mmCIF file of C-alpha atoms in Angstrom:
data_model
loop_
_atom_site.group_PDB
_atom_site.id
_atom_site.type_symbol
_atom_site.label_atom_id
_atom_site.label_comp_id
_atom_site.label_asym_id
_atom_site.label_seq_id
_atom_site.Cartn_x
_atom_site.Cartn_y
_atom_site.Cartn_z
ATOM 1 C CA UNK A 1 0.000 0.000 0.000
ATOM 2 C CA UNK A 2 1.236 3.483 -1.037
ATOM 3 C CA UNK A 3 0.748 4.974 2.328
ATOM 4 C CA UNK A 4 2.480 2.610 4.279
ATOM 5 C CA UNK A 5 6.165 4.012 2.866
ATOM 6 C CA UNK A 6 8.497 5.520 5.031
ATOM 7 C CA UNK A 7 9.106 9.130 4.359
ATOM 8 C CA UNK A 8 12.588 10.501 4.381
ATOM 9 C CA UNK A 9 11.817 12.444 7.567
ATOM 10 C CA UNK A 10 11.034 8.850 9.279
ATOM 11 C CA UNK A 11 13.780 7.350 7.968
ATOM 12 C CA UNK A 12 16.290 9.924 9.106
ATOM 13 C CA UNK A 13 14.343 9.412 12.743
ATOM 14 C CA UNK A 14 15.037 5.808 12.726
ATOM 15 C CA UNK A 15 18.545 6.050 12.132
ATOM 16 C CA UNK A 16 18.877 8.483 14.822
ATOM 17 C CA UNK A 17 17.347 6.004 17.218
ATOM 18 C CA UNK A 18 19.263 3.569 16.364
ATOM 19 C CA UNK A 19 22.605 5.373 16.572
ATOM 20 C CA UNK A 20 21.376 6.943 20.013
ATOM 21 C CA UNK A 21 22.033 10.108 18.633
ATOM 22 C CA UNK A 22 20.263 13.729 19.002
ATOM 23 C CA UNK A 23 17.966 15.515 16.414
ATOM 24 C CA UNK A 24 20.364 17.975 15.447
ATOM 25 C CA UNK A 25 21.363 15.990 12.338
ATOM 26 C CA UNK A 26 17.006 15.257 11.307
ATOM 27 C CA UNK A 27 16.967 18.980 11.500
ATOM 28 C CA UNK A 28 19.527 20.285 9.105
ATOM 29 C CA UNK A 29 18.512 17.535 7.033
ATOM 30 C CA UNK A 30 15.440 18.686 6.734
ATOM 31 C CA UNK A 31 16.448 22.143 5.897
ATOM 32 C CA UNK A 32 19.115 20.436 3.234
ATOM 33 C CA UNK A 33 14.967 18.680 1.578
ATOM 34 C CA UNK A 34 13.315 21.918 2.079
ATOM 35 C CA UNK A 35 15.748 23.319 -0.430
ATOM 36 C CA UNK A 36 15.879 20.982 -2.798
ATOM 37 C CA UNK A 37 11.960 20.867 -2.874
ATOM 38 C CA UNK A 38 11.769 24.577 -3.711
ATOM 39 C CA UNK A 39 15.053 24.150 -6.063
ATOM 40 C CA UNK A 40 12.883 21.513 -8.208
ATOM 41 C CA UNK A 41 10.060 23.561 -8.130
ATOM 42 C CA UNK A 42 11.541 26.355 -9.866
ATOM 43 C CA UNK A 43 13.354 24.041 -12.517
ATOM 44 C CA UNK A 44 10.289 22.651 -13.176
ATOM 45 C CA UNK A 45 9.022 26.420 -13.520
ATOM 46 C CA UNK A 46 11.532 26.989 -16.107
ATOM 47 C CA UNK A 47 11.211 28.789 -19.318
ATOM 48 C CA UNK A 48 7.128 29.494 -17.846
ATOM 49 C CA UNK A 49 8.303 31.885 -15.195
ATOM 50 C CA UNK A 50 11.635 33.542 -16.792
ATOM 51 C CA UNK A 51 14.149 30.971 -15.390
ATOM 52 C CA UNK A 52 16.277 29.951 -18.642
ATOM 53 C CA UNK A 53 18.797 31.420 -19.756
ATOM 54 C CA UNK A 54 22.369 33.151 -18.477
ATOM 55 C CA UNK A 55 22.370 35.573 -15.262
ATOM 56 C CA UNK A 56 24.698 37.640 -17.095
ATOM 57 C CA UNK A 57 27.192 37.176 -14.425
ATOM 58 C CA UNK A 58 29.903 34.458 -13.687
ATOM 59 C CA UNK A 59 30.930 32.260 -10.041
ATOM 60 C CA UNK A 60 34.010 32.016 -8.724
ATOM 61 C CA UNK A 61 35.670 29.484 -11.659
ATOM 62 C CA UNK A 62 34.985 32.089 -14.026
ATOM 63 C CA UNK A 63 32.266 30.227 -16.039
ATOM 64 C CA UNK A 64 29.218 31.809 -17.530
ATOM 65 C CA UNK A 65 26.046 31.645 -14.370
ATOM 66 C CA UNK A 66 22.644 30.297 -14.969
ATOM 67 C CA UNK A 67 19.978 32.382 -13.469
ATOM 68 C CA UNK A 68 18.831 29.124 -11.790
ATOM 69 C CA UNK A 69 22.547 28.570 -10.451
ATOM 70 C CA UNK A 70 22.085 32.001 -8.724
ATOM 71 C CA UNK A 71 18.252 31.498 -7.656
ATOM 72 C CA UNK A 72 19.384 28.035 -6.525
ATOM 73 C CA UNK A 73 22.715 29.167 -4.595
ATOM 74 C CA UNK A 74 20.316 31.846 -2.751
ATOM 75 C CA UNK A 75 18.093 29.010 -1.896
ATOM 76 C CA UNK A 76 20.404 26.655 -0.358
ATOM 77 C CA UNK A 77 22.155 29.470 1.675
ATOM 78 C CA UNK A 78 18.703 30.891 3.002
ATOM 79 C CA UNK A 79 17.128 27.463 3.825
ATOM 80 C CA UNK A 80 19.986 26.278 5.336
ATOM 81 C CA UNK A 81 21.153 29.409 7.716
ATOM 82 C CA UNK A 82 17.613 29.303 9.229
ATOM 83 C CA UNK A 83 17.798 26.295 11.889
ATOM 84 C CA UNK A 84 21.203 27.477 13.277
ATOM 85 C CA UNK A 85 22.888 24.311 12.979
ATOM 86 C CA UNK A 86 25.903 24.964 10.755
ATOM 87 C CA UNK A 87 28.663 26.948 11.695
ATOM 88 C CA UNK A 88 29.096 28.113 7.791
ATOM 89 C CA UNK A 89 28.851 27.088 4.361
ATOM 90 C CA UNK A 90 30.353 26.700 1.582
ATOM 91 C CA UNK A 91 29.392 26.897 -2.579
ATOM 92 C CA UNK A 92 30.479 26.411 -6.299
ATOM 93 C CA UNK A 93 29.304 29.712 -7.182
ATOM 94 C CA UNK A 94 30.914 31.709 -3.791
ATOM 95 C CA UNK A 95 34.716 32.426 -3.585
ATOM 96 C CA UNK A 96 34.852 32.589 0.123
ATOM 97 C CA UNK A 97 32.622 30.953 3.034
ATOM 98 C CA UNK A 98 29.044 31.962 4.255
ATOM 99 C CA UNK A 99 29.468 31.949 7.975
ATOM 100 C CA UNK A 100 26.156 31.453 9.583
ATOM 101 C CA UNK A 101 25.059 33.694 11.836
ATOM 102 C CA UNK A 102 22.129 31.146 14.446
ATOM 103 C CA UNK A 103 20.525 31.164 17.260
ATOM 104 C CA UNK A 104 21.812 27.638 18.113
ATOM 105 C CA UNK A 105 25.446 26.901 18.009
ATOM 106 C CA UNK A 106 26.293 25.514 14.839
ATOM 107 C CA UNK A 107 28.132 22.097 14.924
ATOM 108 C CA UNK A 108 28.102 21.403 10.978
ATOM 109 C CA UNK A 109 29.388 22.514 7.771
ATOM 110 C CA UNK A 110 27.603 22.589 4.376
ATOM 111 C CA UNK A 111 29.281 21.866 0.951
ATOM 112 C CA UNK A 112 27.383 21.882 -1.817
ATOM 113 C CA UNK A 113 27.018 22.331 -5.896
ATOM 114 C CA UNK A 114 23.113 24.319 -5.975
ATOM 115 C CA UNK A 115 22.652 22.948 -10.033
ATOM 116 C CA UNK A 116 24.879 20.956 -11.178
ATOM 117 C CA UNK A 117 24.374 19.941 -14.797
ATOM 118 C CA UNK A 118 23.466 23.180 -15.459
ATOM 119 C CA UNK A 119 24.813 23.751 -19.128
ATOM 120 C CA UNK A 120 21.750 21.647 -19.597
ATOM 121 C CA UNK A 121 18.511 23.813 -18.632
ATOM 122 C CA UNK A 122 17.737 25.672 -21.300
ATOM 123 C CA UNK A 123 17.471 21.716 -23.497
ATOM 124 C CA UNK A 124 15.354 20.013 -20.683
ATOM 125 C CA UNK A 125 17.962 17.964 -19.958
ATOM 126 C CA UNK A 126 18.306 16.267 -15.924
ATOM 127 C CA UNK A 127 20.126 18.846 -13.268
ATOM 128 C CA UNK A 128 20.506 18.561 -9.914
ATOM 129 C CA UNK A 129 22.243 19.506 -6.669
ATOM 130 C CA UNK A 130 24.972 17.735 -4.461
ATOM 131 C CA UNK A 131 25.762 18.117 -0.902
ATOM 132 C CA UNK A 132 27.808 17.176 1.626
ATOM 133 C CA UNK A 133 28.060 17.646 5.504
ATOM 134 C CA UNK A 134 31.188 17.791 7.755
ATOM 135 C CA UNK A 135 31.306 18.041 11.347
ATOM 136 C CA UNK A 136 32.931 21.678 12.506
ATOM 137 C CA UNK A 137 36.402 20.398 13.966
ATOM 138 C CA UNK A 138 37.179 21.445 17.531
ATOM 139 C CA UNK A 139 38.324 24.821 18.081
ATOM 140 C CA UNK A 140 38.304 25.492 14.391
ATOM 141 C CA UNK A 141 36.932 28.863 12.655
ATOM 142 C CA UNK A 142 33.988 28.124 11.320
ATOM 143 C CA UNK A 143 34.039 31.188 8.863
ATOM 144 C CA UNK A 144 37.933 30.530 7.518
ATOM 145 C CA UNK A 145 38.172 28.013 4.674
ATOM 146 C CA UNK A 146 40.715 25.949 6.729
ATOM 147 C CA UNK A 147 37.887 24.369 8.661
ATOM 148 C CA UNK A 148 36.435 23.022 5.377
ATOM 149 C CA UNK A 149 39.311 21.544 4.167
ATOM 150 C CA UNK A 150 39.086 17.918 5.206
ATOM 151 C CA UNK A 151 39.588 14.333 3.340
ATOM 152 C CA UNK A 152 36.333 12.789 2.044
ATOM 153 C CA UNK A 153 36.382 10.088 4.628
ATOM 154 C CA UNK A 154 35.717 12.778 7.182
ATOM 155 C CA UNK A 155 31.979 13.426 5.841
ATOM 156 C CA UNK A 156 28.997 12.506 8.118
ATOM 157 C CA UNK A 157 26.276 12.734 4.873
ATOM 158 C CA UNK A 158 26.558 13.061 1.479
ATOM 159 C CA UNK A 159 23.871 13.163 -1.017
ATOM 160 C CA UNK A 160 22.435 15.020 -4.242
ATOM 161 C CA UNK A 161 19.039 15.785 -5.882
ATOM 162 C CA UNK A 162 17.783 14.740 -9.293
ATOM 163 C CA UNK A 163 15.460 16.977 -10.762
ATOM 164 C CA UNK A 164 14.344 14.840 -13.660
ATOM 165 C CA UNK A 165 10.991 13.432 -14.829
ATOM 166 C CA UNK A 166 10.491 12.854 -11.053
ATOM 167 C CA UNK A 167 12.171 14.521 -8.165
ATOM 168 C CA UNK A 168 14.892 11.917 -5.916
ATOM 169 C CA UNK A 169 16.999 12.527 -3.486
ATOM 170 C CA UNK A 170 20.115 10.029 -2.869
ATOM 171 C CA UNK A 171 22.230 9.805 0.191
ATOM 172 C CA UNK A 172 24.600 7.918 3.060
ATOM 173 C CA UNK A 173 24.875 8.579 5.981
ATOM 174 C CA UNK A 174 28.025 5.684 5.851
ATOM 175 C CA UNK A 175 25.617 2.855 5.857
ATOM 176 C CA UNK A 176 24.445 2.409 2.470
ATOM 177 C CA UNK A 177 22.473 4.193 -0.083
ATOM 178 C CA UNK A 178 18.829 4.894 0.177
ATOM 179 C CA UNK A 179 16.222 6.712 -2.907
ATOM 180 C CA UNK A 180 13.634 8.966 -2.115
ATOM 181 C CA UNK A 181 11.192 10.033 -4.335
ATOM 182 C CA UNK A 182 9.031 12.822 -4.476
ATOM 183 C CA UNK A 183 5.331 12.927 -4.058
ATOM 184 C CA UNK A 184 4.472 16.522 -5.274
ATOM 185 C CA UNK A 185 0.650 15.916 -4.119
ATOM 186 C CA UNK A 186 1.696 15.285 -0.501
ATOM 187 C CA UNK A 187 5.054 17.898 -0.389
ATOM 188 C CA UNK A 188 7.428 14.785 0.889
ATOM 189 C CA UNK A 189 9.765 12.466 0.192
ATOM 190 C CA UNK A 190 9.206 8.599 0.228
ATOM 191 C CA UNK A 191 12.249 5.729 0.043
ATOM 192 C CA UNK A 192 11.310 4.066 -3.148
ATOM 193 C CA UNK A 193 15.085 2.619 -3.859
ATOM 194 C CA UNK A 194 16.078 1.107 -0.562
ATOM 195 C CA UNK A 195 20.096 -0.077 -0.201
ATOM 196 C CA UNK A 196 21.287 0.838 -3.643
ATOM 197 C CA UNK A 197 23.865 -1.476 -4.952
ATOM 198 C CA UNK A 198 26.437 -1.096 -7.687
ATOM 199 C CA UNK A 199 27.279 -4.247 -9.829
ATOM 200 C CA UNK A 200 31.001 -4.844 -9.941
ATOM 201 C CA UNK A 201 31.518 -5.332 -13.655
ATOM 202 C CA UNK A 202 29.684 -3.627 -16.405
ATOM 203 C CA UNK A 203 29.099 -3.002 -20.070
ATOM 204 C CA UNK A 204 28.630 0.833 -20.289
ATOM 205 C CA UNK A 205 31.198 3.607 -19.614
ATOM 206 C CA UNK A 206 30.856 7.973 -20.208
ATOM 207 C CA UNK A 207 33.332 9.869 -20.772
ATOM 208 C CA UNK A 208 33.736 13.319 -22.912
ATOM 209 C CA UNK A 209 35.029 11.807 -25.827
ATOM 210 C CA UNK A 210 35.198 15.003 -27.879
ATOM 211 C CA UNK A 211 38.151 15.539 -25.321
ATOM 212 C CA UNK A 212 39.963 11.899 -26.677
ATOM 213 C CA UNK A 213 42.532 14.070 -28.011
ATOM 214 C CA UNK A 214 44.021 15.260 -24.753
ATOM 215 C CA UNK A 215 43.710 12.172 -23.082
ATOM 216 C CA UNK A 216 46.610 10.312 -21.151
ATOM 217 C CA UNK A 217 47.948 6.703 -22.508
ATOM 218 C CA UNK A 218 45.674 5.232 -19.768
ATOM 219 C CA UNK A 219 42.140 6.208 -20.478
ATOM 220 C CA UNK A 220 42.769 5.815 -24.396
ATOM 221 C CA UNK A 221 43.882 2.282 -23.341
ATOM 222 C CA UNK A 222 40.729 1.262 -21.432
ATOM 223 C CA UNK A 223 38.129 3.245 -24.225
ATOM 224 C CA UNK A 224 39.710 1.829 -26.943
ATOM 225 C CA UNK A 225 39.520 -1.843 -25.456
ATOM 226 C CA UNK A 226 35.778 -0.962 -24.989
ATOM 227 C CA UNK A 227 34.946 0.384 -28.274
ATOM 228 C CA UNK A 228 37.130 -3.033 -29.797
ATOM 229 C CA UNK A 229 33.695 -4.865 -28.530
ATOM 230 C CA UNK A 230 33.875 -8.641 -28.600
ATOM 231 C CA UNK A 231 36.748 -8.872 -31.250
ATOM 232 C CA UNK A 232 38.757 -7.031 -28.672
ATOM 233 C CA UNK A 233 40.764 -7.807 -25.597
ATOM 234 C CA UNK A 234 37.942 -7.589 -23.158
ATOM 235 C CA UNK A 235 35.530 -9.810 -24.952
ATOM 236 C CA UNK A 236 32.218 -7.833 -24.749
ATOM 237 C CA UNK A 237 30.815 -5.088 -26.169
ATOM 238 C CA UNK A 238 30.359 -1.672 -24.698
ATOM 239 C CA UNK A 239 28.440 1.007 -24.384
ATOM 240 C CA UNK A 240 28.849 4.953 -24.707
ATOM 241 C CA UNK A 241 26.625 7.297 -22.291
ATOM 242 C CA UNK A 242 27.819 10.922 -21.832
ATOM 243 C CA UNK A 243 24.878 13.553 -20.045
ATOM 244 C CA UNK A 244 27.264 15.841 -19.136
ATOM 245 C CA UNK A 245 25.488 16.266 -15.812
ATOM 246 C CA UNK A 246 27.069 14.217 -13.067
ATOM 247 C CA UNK A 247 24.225 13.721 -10.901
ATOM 248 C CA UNK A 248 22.462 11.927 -13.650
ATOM 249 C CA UNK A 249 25.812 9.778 -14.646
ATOM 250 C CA UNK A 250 25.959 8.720 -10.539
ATOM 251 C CA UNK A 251 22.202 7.898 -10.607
ATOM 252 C CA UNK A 252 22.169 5.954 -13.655
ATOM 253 C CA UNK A 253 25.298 4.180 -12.247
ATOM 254 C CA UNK A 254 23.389 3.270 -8.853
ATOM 255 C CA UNK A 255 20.613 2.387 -10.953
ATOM 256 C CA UNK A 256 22.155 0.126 -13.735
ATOM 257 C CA UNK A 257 26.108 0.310 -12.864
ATOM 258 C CA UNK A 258 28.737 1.532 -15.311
ATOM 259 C CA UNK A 259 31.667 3.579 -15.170
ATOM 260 C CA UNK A 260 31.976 7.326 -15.028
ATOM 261 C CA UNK A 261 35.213 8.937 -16.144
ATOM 262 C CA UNK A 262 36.319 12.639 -16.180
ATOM 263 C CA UNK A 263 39.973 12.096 -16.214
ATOM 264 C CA UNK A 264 43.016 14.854 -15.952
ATOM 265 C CA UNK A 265 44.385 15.011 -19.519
ATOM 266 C CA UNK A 266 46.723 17.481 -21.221
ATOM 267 C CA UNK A 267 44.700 20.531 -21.351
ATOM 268 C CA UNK A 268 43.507 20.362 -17.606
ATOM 269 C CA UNK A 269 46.334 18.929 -16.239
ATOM 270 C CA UNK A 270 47.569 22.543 -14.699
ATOM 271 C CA UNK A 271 44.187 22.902 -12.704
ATOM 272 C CA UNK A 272 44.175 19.357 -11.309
ATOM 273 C CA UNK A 273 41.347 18.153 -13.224
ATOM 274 C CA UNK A 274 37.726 19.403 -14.248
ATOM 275 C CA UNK A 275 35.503 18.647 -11.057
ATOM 276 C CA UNK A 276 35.556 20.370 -7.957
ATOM 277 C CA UNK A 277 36.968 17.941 -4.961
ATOM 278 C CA UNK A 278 34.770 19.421 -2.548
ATOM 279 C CA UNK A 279 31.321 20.152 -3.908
ATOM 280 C CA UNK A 280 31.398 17.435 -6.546
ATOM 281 C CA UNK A 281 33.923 14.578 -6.270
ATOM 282 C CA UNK A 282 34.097 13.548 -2.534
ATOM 283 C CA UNK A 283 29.856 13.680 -1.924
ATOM 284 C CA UNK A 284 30.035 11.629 -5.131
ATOM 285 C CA UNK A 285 32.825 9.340 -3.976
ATOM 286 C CA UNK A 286 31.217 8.747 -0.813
ATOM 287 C CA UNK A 287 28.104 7.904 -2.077
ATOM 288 C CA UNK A 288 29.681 5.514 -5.114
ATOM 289 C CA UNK A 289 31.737 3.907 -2.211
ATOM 290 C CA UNK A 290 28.633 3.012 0.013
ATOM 291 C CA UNK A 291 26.918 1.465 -2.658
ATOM 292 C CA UNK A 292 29.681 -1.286 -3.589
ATOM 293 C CA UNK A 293 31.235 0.797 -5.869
ATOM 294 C CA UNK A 294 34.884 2.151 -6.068
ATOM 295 C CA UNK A 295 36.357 5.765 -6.506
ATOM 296 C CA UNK A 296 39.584 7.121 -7.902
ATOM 297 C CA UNK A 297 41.729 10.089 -9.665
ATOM 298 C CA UNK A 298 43.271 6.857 -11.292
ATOM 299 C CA UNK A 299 46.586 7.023 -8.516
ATOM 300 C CA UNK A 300 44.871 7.402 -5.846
ATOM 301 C CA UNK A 301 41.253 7.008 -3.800
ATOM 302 C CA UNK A 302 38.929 10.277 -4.036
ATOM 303 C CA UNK A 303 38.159 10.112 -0.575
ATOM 304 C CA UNK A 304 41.522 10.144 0.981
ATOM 305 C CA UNK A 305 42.950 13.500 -0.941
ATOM 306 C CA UNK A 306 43.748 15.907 1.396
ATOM 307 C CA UNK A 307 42.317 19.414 -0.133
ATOM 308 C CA UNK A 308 44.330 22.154 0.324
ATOM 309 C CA UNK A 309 41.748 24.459 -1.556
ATOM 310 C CA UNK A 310 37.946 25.262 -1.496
ATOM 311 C CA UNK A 311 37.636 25.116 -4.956
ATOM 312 C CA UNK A 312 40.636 22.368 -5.834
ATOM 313 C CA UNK A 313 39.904 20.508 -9.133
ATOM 314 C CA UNK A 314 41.100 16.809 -9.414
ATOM 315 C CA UNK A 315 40.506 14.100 -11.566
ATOM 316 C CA UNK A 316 37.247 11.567 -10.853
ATOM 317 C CA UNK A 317 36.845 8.161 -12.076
ATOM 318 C CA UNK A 318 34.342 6.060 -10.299
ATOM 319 C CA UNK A 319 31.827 3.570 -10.853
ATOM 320 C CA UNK A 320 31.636 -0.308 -11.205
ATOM 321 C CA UNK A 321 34.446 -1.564 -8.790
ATOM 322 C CA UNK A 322 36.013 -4.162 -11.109
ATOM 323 C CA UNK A 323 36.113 -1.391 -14.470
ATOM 324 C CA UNK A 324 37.474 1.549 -11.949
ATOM 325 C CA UNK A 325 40.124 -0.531 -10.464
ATOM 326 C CA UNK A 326 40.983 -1.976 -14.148
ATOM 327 C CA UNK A 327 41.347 1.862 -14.986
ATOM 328 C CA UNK A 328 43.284 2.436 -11.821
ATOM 329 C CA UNK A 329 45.624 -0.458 -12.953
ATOM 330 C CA UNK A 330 46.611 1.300 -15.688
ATOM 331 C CA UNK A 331 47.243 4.588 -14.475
ATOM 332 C CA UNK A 332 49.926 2.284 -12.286
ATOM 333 C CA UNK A 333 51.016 -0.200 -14.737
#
C-alpha cells in the first residue's frame, strides 16, 4: 500500500534512534529537503516563469552563471542558515565561506554544488544539486576556509538531488544508499530505492570523448579496449553514455552500474582536473563507495585526498568496482 512508505523524515528518525544520537542531524537535514523541494520547483518552472537562460554574471571558476545557479545558490544558503545548525557554508558559485550567523550553536558545515548539470537547462535535460556535511572540527573557525578543508572520509552525509521526470533525493549517511522520491501531491519524500547497490563489472562507460585528443595513454587504453567490442581484448561489447550532468551519470550508475570517467588530460592537467573535490567529487565518492562501488583520480582514492583548496579541481573516475580498479591499474602499470 502506497501509504504505508516511510518518508525521508522517518527514515532519518530511525537512524537516529538507532545510533542513540540527538535531532540535530534530522533537522539540518530537513532544511538540506526543504531546499531541494523549492530548487525543483523552480526548474520545473523553467522557461514558464523567466528561469532559462544566463544571469549575465559568472561564479568564482569564471564560467558563464545560470539564473537558476544564482536562484538556486540563494536558496540553499537561506534554507539552510535558518535552523542554526551549521557553523558556515560553503558553494560552487561563492569564492569565500558563508558563515552562519544562528541562534543555536552551529556544529556542521555545508558543501554543496546548488545545479549541477546546469549547461543543460535551457534543453530540458536532468540537473541537480549535491551536498555534503562535515562536522565543525574542535576549536576550528567556522568562517575561515581551513575548517572546510578535510579528506572525504571525514563526511557525516553526502547526497544530491535529481530533478528529472520525477524529483529523488540520494544519500549515506556511511551505511548504504537509500532513494527517495518525491510525491508533489503530498510535499514529501518517500524511500522508493532502498540499499542501492552497484554491480562490480559492467558493459557501459561515459566519458567526454570530444576531449579523446588530450587524453593520457591510460584512459585511451581502457576506451579503446571498450569500443574493440567482442573482437577485442575484453571480450564484450560496450556502451557509450555521456549527459554531461554528473548527478544523472551517478544515478544511472546506482541504478544500472557503469563507469563514469572525467579524467586529468593534457589541457587540464595545470588545474588538477575538471571537477571540484569538494562540492562534486568527494559527496560523489562517498556515495559511489557506500553502494559497492569504487572511486579514484586513477593514482589514488577520491576520498583520501587531502584538499588544500575550497575550490581544488582533481581528476574523478568512479563507478563499477572491477572497471574503476581496471582503470586504476593502468594509471599504475
Amino acid at each position: 500500500m502506497p501509504y504505508k512508505r516511510i518518508t525521508l523524515t522517518h527514515f532519518l528518525l530511525q537512524e537516529q534512534r538507532r545510533l542513540g544520537r540527538s535531532g540535530v542531524f534530522t533537522a539540518l537535514m530537513t532544511d538540506i529537503l526543504t531546499a531541494c523541494k523549492m530548487v525543483s520547483h523552480e526548474v520545473n518552472r523553467g522557461a514558464l516563469v523567466g528561469n532559462h537562460g544566463v544571469a549575465g554574471s559568472e561564479n568564482v571558476q569564471g564560467e558563464e552563471q545560470k539564473k537558476l545557479d544564482v536562484l538556486a545558490n540563494d536558496i540553499f544558503l537561506h534554507m539552510n542558515a535558518l535552523g542554526g545548525n551549521y557553523a558556515a557554508m560553503a558553494s560552487e558559485e561563492l569564492e569565500d565561506v558563508h558563515a552562519v550567523h544562528g541562534t543555536a550553536e552551529g556544529r556542521y558545515l555545508l558543501l554543496f554544488d546548488p545545479l549541477d548539470g546546469s549547461s543543460n537547462i535551457d534543453v530540458n535535460i536532468s540537473v541537480g544539486s549535491i551536498f555534503s556535511i562535515l562536522r565543525l572540527p574542535e576549536g576550528a573557525d567556522a568562517s575561515k576556509a581551513d575548517a572546510f578543508l578535510q579528506p572525504g572520509v571525514q563526511q557525516v552525509c553526502a547526497g544530491y538531488a535529481l530533478y528529472g521526470s520525477s524529483t529523488m533525493l540520494v544519500l549515506t549517511t556511511g551505511s548504504g544508499v537509500h532513494g527517495f522520491t518525491l510525491d508533489r501531491d503530498v510535499g514529501m519524500f518517500f524511500l522508493t530505492h532502498p540499499n542501492m547497490t552497484i554491480p562490480a563489472d559492467t558493459k557501459e562507460f561515459a566519458i567526454n570523448a570530444s576531449r579523446a585528443r588530450f587524453w593520457e595513454p591510460p584512459v585511451k587504453r581502457y576506451v579503446d579496449e571498450c569500443l574493440a567490442g567482442k573482437e577485442g581484448p575484453r571480450g564484450k561489447d560496450f556502451n557509450m553514455r555521456w549527459v554531461a550532468s554528473m548527478v544523472a551519470e551517478v544515478h544511472r550508475i546506482l541504478v544500472r552500474g557503469g563507469v563514469f570517467m572525467y579524467p586529468k588530460d593534457a589541457e587540464n592537467a595545470k588545474k588538477g582536473g575538471k571537477l571540484r573535490l569538494m562540492y562534486e567529487a568527494n559527496p560523489m565518492a562517498f556515495i559511489i563507495e557506500q553502494a559497492g562501488g569504487a572511486a579514484t583520480t586513477g593514482t589514488e582514492r577520491i576520498m583520501e585526498v587531502q584538499p588544500t583548496d575550497l575550490h581544488q579541481r582533481i581528476a574523478v573516475i568512479l563507478g563499477s568496482k572491477n572497471e574503476v580498479e581496471l582503470i586504476e591499474s593502468y594509471h599504475k602499470g
